[in-house]
C-alpha cells in the first residue's frame, strides 16, 4: 500500500515536472542555475521541434509506396542557401545562450568574490564517508549542517583523503573537494527548511551513504543552537 | 559462500561462482557443438587470418559477446536500483561499484570501439577499392592486442579483482593507497594493451585510405564512411597516446611508489586533465564512424546521394578538431576559475553547429527521395530523434553554471547514453544489418530485425528518459541505493522496466544471427541497391575482390554504372598492387605472450616479468626477420611495397 502511494505521488511529479529539487531553488545561486537550465531547455526545444517536424514530414511524405516504388529520384547535390541557413541559425541561438552562460558563470565563481561582511564562515571537511562541519565558535557536527536564513554563508571546502563533491541541490550546484587544496563556495539560503545534501563525486565503497542534512533556521534559533552545542562540548 | 578444500577455507562470492558455472557450461557447450559440426578448420582459418573481412568479423563477434556481458551488468545495476533501499543479491557497496566500473569500461573500450573498428575493417577497403588493409599482418596484431586487453578486463571479475574506481579511474581513488587490490591494475593493463592495438589499427586505416584507393577515387569521391574512418583514425592517433601516458604514470604511482597524482608535488587534477584530453576525443572517436554509417545507409535507402557532401566532410573534420578543445567541460566543478569554465563552455556549444549541419543534411537527403524502411534504415531513422535529444542535453550541460547542478547526476547518465546508445550502438546495428551480406553472403532476417529494432529503441527511451528527472531531483550517479524520501523511485522503476525491454531486444538480435545462419537467405552482391564499390564485389567478399580494377569517376560509382552502363563499372588501365596476405600463428601467439606479460605485472611476479618481457622483445625480433616482401620478390610476384 505504501509503495502504491509512493508510486502515485511520484507519478504526479513526473507529469508536472515541477518540484524537482534542482528546479525548486531556495537561494539566488540555485535560482540562477535553475533559470539557466530552463532557458537553455527552451532554446533547445526550438531546435528539437524543427528537427522532429521535418523528420516526420519527410519520412511520411517520401516513404516508399506502390506509386513511387520504381521511381528514381532526381540527382541533388545540396543547396548552399539551405546549408548556410542551418549553419547561421544555430550560431545565433548559441550566441543568445552564451550571454547568460558567461555572466552567471562569472558571477558564481566564488574564488573571485571577496567574503561578504556579515558572512557566516563554515569549514567543510569531507572524508570517506562522512562530512564534518566546523562553525566559528569551535562547534563541530557530522553530517548535520545548520545555517541561518538570509545571511551569506561562506563554505571553505577541504578533503581529508580523496576527491568528494559538496552538493545541496536546493541551495546550488556542487563544488569538488580536492585533497591538498582549498575551495570556497558562497550561498545565501532564503527560506527555512530541511534540505538534502550529498556527495556527488564517486569516492569509494560507501559513496552512496555520504549524505548530510542541511537545516536552515531563523537567525535567533541558529544562534541559540550554536550556544547549546558549545555548552555541550564544554 | 565459503567452502573447505585441502583443510583450508576458501571464500567465493556467489555471483562469481555463478558466473564460473555459466561460463564453463557455455564453454563446454560451444566446444561440443564446434566438434560435432566439425568446424575446427573454420576456427583455425579465423585465428590465423590476416584478411580484413575475417578480422572485421572477429572484432564484431567479440564485441557482441562483451556487449552481452556488460549488458548483463547493466541489468544487474538496474535491478539493484529498481526500488528504494534495495538489497539485490550481493550488489551493494564494492560489488555495485565494480559492476558499473566494468560496465562502463567494457562498453566503451570493448564494445563501442571494436564494433566500429570491425565494421571499418569489413567495409572500408571494399568501399575505396582496396584489395585489403595496407598492413594485413599488423591488422591481425591489432585485433589480438585488443582481445588481450579485453580479456584482461573481463577476467578480473573471475579473479575476484574487478576494477572499482569508475571507468574514469579518478586519482587518488585509483592509486594504491585507496584501492590496493589488483582490480585497477587489470584496468591499467587491459586498456594499455588494447590501446596499442587501437593505435596500430588507426595507422593501418590511414595508410590504407591514403595509399590504396582505386584509380580515380579522389578524396572528394570517397564514401562518407571512409571519410569518417579517416578522421577517426587521426583522432585515435592523437588521443590514444595521451591515454597511454596517463595509464603509464598511474601504473608508476600504483606499482612503483611514485606520486604524480597525490602528495606534495603531485596533484589528482593532472589525472583528470590527462584522462579527459583523451576522453573527450574518445567519445567522438566512437560517434564519428557511426555518423559515416548513417550517411551511407540513409543515402542508399533514400535512393539519393547524400545531401551536401562537402559540408558533411567539413563538419566531421571540424567536430574532430573541436573535440580536442572541450575536455574541461567534464571538470567544471573542479574550480578552475571562471575564465577557463566559460571558454570551454563556449567551445563545447560550438560543436553543436557542425553536428546540426549533419542532422539537417541527413533530413534533406531523405527529402524528395524514395525511403525504403529496411532494417538498416530503421536504425538510422531511430537514430535521428534519439541523438538530437542527446545533443540538446549536451548543449544544456555545456552551460557551465547549470552544469554545477547537472554534473555527476543521472541527468548526465541519461545524456551520454542518449549519445552513445542512440548514436554508436544504433549506428553499429545499422552497419551490421547493412554489411552483413558482405561478410557472409546472406542477409539477417528482416522480421526479427524489426522486432529487435522496436524493442531496443522503445526500451531505450523508457530506460533513459526518466533518468533526466531522477538527476534533476538530486540523484547522483554511481550510487547503489536511494531512499523513499528522495522521490526518485518512479523514475528508477520505469527505467528498470525499459532496461529489460532492451535486453529482450538484444536477445532478438542474437536469435536473428542464429536463425540467419541456420536458414540463410542468399542474396547476391547487391541486396540493397547500393551506390558504392563494396556492392560491386561478390558476397562474401573474396580475397583480391577488385579484379579487374574499376575506374572511379563519381561519388557513387556503382549507382552511376547501374543508371548509365548497365551495371558495368568502367575498368581502370592502371592497377594497384595488393598488400600481402599471409596466414600466421604469430599474432595469436603474441596475444598469449602479452597476456602473460600483463599478468606478471598485475600480480608482481618479478621473474615472470623478466621472462615474458624477453619473450615480447623476441617477438619483435622475430617479426623484423620475417619479410614477405623479399619472399614474394624472389617468386617474382607483383606486390605492394608500402
Ligand atoms: C544496454 C543498455 C544499457 C543500460 C541499461 C545501461 C545502464 C547504465 C546505468 C544504470 C549506468 C549508471 C551506473 C551508475 O552511475 O551507478 C550506466 C553507466 C555507464 N554506461 Fe551504461 N547502460 C547501457 C548501455 C551502455 C552502452 C551501450 C554504453 C557505451 C557504449 C554504456 C556506457 C556507460 C558508461 C561509460 C557508464 C559510466 C560508468 C561509470 O560511471 O564509470 N552503457 N549504464
Ligand atoms: Cu562520494
Ligand atoms: Cu566531453
PDB file of N, CA and C and ligand atoms in Angstrom, chain B residues 67 71 74-75 77-78 81 96 100-101 103-105 107-108 112 166-168 286 410 413 416-417 420-421 424-425 456 463-464 467 477-479 499 502, ligand 1:
ATOM      1  N   UNK B  67      29.302  -7.149 -25.330  1.00  0.00           N
ATOM      2  CA  UNK B  67      28.064  -6.386 -25.180  1.00  0.00           C
ATOM      3  C   UNK B  67      27.094  -7.153 -24.280  1.00  0.00           C
ATOM      4  N   UNK B  71      26.025  -5.805 -20.809  1.00  0.00           N
ATOM      5  CA  UNK B  71      24.581  -5.626 -20.749  1.00  0.00           C
ATOM      6  C   UNK B  71      24.001  -6.308 -19.526  1.00  0.00           C
ATOM      7  N   UNK B  74      24.524  -4.129 -16.778  1.00  0.00           N
ATOM      8  CA  UNK B  74      23.563  -3.030 -16.769  1.00  0.00           C
ATOM      9  C   UNK B  74      22.259  -3.496 -16.129  1.00  0.00           C
ATOM     10  N   UNK B  75      21.829  -4.719 -16.454  1.00  0.00           N
ATOM     11  CA  UNK B  75      20.588  -5.222 -15.866  1.00  0.00           C
ATOM     12  C   UNK B  75      20.738  -5.410 -14.356  1.00  0.00           C
ATOM     13  N   UNK B  77      22.695  -3.641 -12.419  1.00  0.00           N
ATOM     14  CA  UNK B  77      22.640  -2.290 -11.851  1.00  0.00           C
ATOM     15  C   UNK B  77      21.187  -1.845 -11.748  1.00  0.00           C
ATOM     16  N   UNK B  78      20.441  -2.056 -12.821  1.00  0.00           N
ATOM     17  CA  UNK B  78      19.041  -1.627 -12.827  1.00  0.00           C
ATOM     18  C   UNK B  78      18.211  -2.406 -11.812  1.00  0.00           C
ATOM     19  N   UNK B  81      18.756  -0.954  -8.450  1.00  0.00           N
ATOM     20  CA  UNK B  81      18.188   0.383  -8.285  1.00  0.00           C
ATOM     21  C   UNK B  81      16.681   0.424  -8.512  1.00  0.00           C
ATOM     22  N   UNK B  96      28.672  -3.312  -6.271  1.00  0.00           N
ATOM     23  CA  UNK B  96      27.949  -2.425  -7.186  1.00  0.00           C
ATOM     24  C   UNK B  96      28.945  -1.534  -7.931  1.00  0.00           C
ATOM     25  N   UNK B 100      29.365  -1.142 -12.103  1.00  0.00           N
ATOM     26  CA  UNK B 100      29.273  -0.030 -13.061  1.00  0.00           C
ATOM     27  C   UNK B 100      30.623   0.326 -13.657  1.00  0.00           C
ATOM     28  N   UNK B 101      31.708   0.037 -12.908  1.00  0.00           N
ATOM     29  CA  UNK B 101      33.031   0.304 -13.483  1.00  0.00           C
ATOM     30  C   UNK B 101      33.291  -0.592 -14.690  1.00  0.00           C
ATOM     31  N   UNK B 103      31.046  -2.288 -16.364  1.00  0.00           N
ATOM     32  CA  UNK B 103      30.033  -1.989 -17.392  1.00  0.00           C
ATOM     33  C   UNK B 103      30.517  -0.851 -18.287  1.00  0.00           C
ATOM     34  N   UNK B 104      30.899   0.259 -17.684  1.00  0.00           N
ATOM     35  CA  UNK B 104      31.313   1.425 -18.463  1.00  0.00           C
ATOM     36  C   UNK B 104      32.573   1.157 -19.262  1.00  0.00           C
ATOM     37  N   UNK B 105      33.572   0.570 -18.596  1.00  0.00           N
ATOM     38  CA  UNK B 105      34.848   0.335 -19.267  1.00  0.00           C
ATOM     39  C   UNK B 105      34.672  -0.601 -20.457  1.00  0.00           C
ATOM     40  N   UNK B 107      31.878  -1.358 -22.091  1.00  0.00           N
ATOM     41  CA  UNK B 107      31.031  -0.793 -23.143  1.00  0.00           C
ATOM     42  C   UNK B 107      31.814   0.172 -24.029  1.00  0.00           C
ATOM     43  N   UNK B 108      32.628   1.009 -23.429  1.00  0.00           N
ATOM     44  CA  UNK B 108      33.363   1.982 -24.236  1.00  0.00           C
ATOM     45  C   UNK B 108      34.487   1.314 -25.021  1.00  0.00           C
ATOM     46  N   UNK B 112      31.921  -0.531 -27.979  1.00  0.00           N
ATOM     47  CA  UNK B 112      31.783   0.535 -28.974  1.00  0.00           C
ATOM     48  C   UNK B 112      32.973   0.552 -29.932  1.00  0.00           C
ATOM     49  N   UNK B 166      35.414   3.375 -11.209  1.00  0.00           N
ATOM     50  CA  UNK B 166      34.705   4.024 -12.307  1.00  0.00           C
ATOM     51  C   UNK B 166      35.504   3.910 -13.593  1.00  0.00           C
ATOM     52  N   UNK B 167      34.827   4.085 -14.728  1.00  0.00           N
ATOM     53  CA  UNK B 167      35.583   3.932 -15.982  1.00  0.00           C
ATOM     54  C   UNK B 167      36.573   5.084 -16.147  1.00  0.00           C
ATOM     55  N   UNK B 168      36.394   6.163 -15.347  1.00  0.00           N
ATOM     56  CA  UNK B 168      37.302   7.295 -15.408  1.00  0.00           C
ATOM     57  C   UNK B 168      38.492   7.141 -14.469  1.00  0.00           C
ATOM     58  N   UNK B 286      34.121   7.355 -31.012  1.00  0.00           N
ATOM     59  CA  UNK B 286      33.080   6.340 -31.161  1.00  0.00           C
ATOM     60  C   UNK B 286      31.793   6.896 -31.766  1.00  0.00           C
ATOM     61  N   UNK B 410      22.267  11.697 -12.511  1.00  0.00           N
ATOM     62  CA  UNK B 410      21.668  10.836 -13.523  1.00  0.00           C
ATOM     63  C   UNK B 410      21.295  11.589 -14.788  1.00  0.00           C
ATOM     64  N   UNK B 413      24.064  10.710 -16.860  1.00  0.00           N
ATOM     65  CA  UNK B 413      23.962   9.314 -17.286  1.00  0.00           C
ATOM     66  C   UNK B 413      22.981   9.216 -18.457  1.00  0.00           C
ATOM     67  N   UNK B 416      24.634  10.804 -21.740  1.00  0.00           N
ATOM     68  CA  UNK B 416      25.633  10.094 -22.534  1.00  0.00           C
ATOM     69  C   UNK B 416      25.121   8.773 -23.069  1.00  0.00           C
ATOM     70  N   UNK B 417      24.085   8.205 -22.429  1.00  0.00           N
ATOM     71  CA  UNK B 417      23.505   7.026 -23.071  1.00  0.00           C
ATOM     72  C   UNK B 417      22.713   7.422 -24.307  1.00  0.00           C
ATOM     73  N   UNK B 420      25.579   7.727 -26.785  1.00  0.00           N
ATOM     74  CA  UNK B 420      26.358   6.519 -27.089  1.00  0.00           C
ATOM     75  C   UNK B 420      25.495   5.347 -27.508  1.00  0.00           C
ATOM     76  N   UNK B 421      24.343   5.172 -26.900  1.00  0.00           N
ATOM     77  CA  UNK B 421      23.459   4.110 -27.377  1.00  0.00           C
ATOM     78  C   UNK B 421      22.709   4.622 -28.606  1.00  0.00           C
ATOM     79  N   UNK B 424      26.211   5.569 -31.235  1.00  0.00           N
ATOM     80  CA  UNK B 424      27.146   4.496 -31.552  1.00  0.00           C
ATOM     81  C   UNK B 424      26.470   3.137 -31.708  1.00  0.00           C
ATOM     82  N   UNK B 425      25.641   2.767 -30.745  1.00  0.00           N
ATOM     83  CA  UNK B 425      25.098   1.415 -30.780  1.00  0.00           C
ATOM     84  C   UNK B 425      24.075   1.281 -31.908  1.00  0.00           C
ATOM     85  N   UNK B 456      14.353  -2.590 -28.869  1.00  0.00           N
ATOM     86  CA  UNK B 456      15.548  -1.915 -28.376  1.00  0.00           C
ATOM     87  C   UNK B 456      15.312  -0.414 -28.271  1.00  0.00           C
ATOM     88  N   UNK B 463      14.056   3.400 -20.675  1.00  0.00           N
ATOM     89  CA  UNK B 463      15.133   3.310 -19.688  1.00  0.00           C
ATOM     90  C   UNK B 463      15.703   4.677 -19.351  1.00  0.00           C
ATOM     91  N   UNK B 464      16.043   5.431 -20.378  1.00  0.00           N
ATOM     92  CA  UNK B 464      16.888   6.590 -20.118  1.00  0.00           C
ATOM     93  C   UNK B 464      16.142   7.910 -20.027  1.00  0.00           C
ATOM     94  N   UNK B 467      15.545   9.050 -16.476  1.00  0.00           N
ATOM     95  CA  UNK B 467      16.752   9.352 -15.698  1.00  0.00           C
ATOM     96  C   UNK B 467      17.078  10.843 -15.684  1.00  0.00           C
ATOM     97  N   UNK B 477      25.042  10.091  -9.756  1.00  0.00           N
ATOM     98  CA  UNK B 477      25.347   8.828 -10.421  1.00  0.00           C
ATOM     99  C   UNK B 477      26.236   8.003  -9.508  1.00  0.00           C
ATOM    100  N   UNK B 478      26.403   6.741  -9.850  1.00  0.00           N
ATOM    101  CA  UNK B 478      27.282   5.830  -9.106  1.00  0.00           C
ATOM    102  C   UNK B 478      26.851   5.634  -7.663  1.00  0.00           C
ATOM    103  N   UNK B 479      25.550   5.689  -7.399  1.00  0.00           N
ATOM    104  CA  UNK B 479      25.062   5.329  -6.071  1.00  0.00           C
ATOM    105  C   UNK B 479      24.310   4.012  -6.188  1.00  0.00           C
ATOM    106  N   UNK B 499      15.037  -1.241 -19.249  1.00  0.00           N
ATOM    107  CA  UNK B 499      16.303  -1.952 -19.437  1.00  0.00           C
ATOM    108  C   UNK B 499      16.040  -3.406 -19.817  1.00  0.00           C
ATOM    109  N   UNK B 502      15.142  -3.602 -23.397  1.00  0.00           N
ATOM    110  CA  UNK B 502      16.328  -3.578 -24.253  1.00  0.00           C
ATOM    111  C   UNK B 502      17.017  -4.929 -24.268  1.00  0.00           C
TER     112      UNK B 502
HETATM  113  C1  LIG C   1      22.096  -1.810 -22.821  1.00  0.00           C
HETATM  114  C2  LIG C   1      21.554  -0.966 -22.050  1.00  0.00           C
HETATM  115  C3  LIG C   1      22.290  -0.149 -21.024  1.00  0.00           C
HETATM  116  C4  LIG C   1      21.823   0.091 -19.784  1.00  0.00           C
HETATM  117  C5  LIG C   1      20.502  -0.385 -19.203  1.00  0.00           C
HETATM  118  C6  LIG C   1      22.810   0.875 -19.095  1.00  0.00           C
HETATM  119  C7  LIG C   1      22.691   1.304 -17.794  1.00  0.00           C
HETATM  120  C8  LIG C   1      23.621   2.062 -17.134  1.00  0.00           C
HETATM  121  C9  LIG C   1      23.459   2.630 -15.825  1.00  0.00           C
HETATM  122  C10 LIG C   1      22.221   2.497 -14.971  1.00  0.00           C
HETATM  123  C11 LIG C   1      24.604   3.293 -15.519  1.00  0.00           C
HETATM  124  C12 LIG C   1      24.855   4.118 -14.274  1.00  0.00           C
HETATM  125  C13 LIG C   1      25.586   3.419 -13.233  1.00  0.00           C
HETATM  126  C14 LIG C   1      25.777   4.333 -12.080  1.00  0.00           C
HETATM  127  O1  LIG C   1      26.088   5.520 -12.275  1.00  0.00           O
HETATM  128  O2  LIG C   1      25.593   3.878 -10.952  1.00  0.00           O
HETATM  129  C15 LIG C   1      25.481   3.166 -16.618  1.00  0.00           C
HETATM  130  C16 LIG C   1      26.746   3.722 -16.684  1.00  0.00           C
HETATM  131  C17 LIG C   1      27.508   3.772 -17.823  1.00  0.00           C
HETATM  132  N1  LIG C   1      27.177   3.233 -19.053  1.00  0.00           N
HETATM  133 FE1  LIG C   1      25.543   2.157 -19.490  1.00  0.00          FE
HETATM  134  N2  LIG C   1      23.846   1.113 -19.930  1.00  0.00           N
HETATM  135  C18 LIG C   1      23.572   0.518 -21.139  1.00  0.00           C
HETATM  136  C19 LIG C   1      24.356   0.544 -22.270  1.00  0.00           C
HETATM  137  C20 LIG C   1      25.543   1.254 -22.402  1.00  0.00           C
HETATM  138  C21 LIG C   1      26.298   1.400 -23.609  1.00  0.00           C
HETATM  139  C22 LIG C   1      25.934   0.783 -24.943  1.00  0.00           C
HETATM  140  C23 LIG C   1      27.375   2.160 -23.315  1.00  0.00           C
HETATM  141  C24 LIG C   1      28.509   2.635 -24.191  1.00  0.00           C
HETATM  142  C25 LIG C   1      28.706   2.431 -25.411  1.00  0.00           C
HETATM  143  C26 LIG C   1      27.314   2.478 -21.920  1.00  0.00           C
HETATM  144  C27 LIG C   1      28.249   3.235 -21.251  1.00  0.00           C
HETATM  145  C28 LIG C   1      28.198   3.548 -19.920  1.00  0.00           C
HETATM  146  C29 LIG C   1      29.213   4.283 -19.218  1.00  0.00           C
HETATM  147  C30 LIG C   1      30.507   4.838 -19.802  1.00  0.00           C
HETATM  148  C31 LIG C   1      28.788   4.416 -17.911  1.00  0.00           C
HETATM  149  C32 LIG C   1      29.521   5.126 -16.792  1.00  0.00           C
HETATM  150  C33 LIG C   1      30.203   4.144 -15.919  1.00  0.00           C
HETATM  151  C34 LIG C   1      30.819   4.856 -14.792  1.00  0.00           C
HETATM  152  O3  LIG C   1      30.138   5.657 -14.140  1.00  0.00           O
HETATM  153  O4  LIG C   1      32.036   4.623 -14.558  1.00  0.00           O
HETATM  154  N3  LIG C   1      26.182   1.918 -21.388  1.00  0.00           N
HETATM  155  N4  LIG C   1      24.863   2.402 -17.598  1.00  0.00           N
END
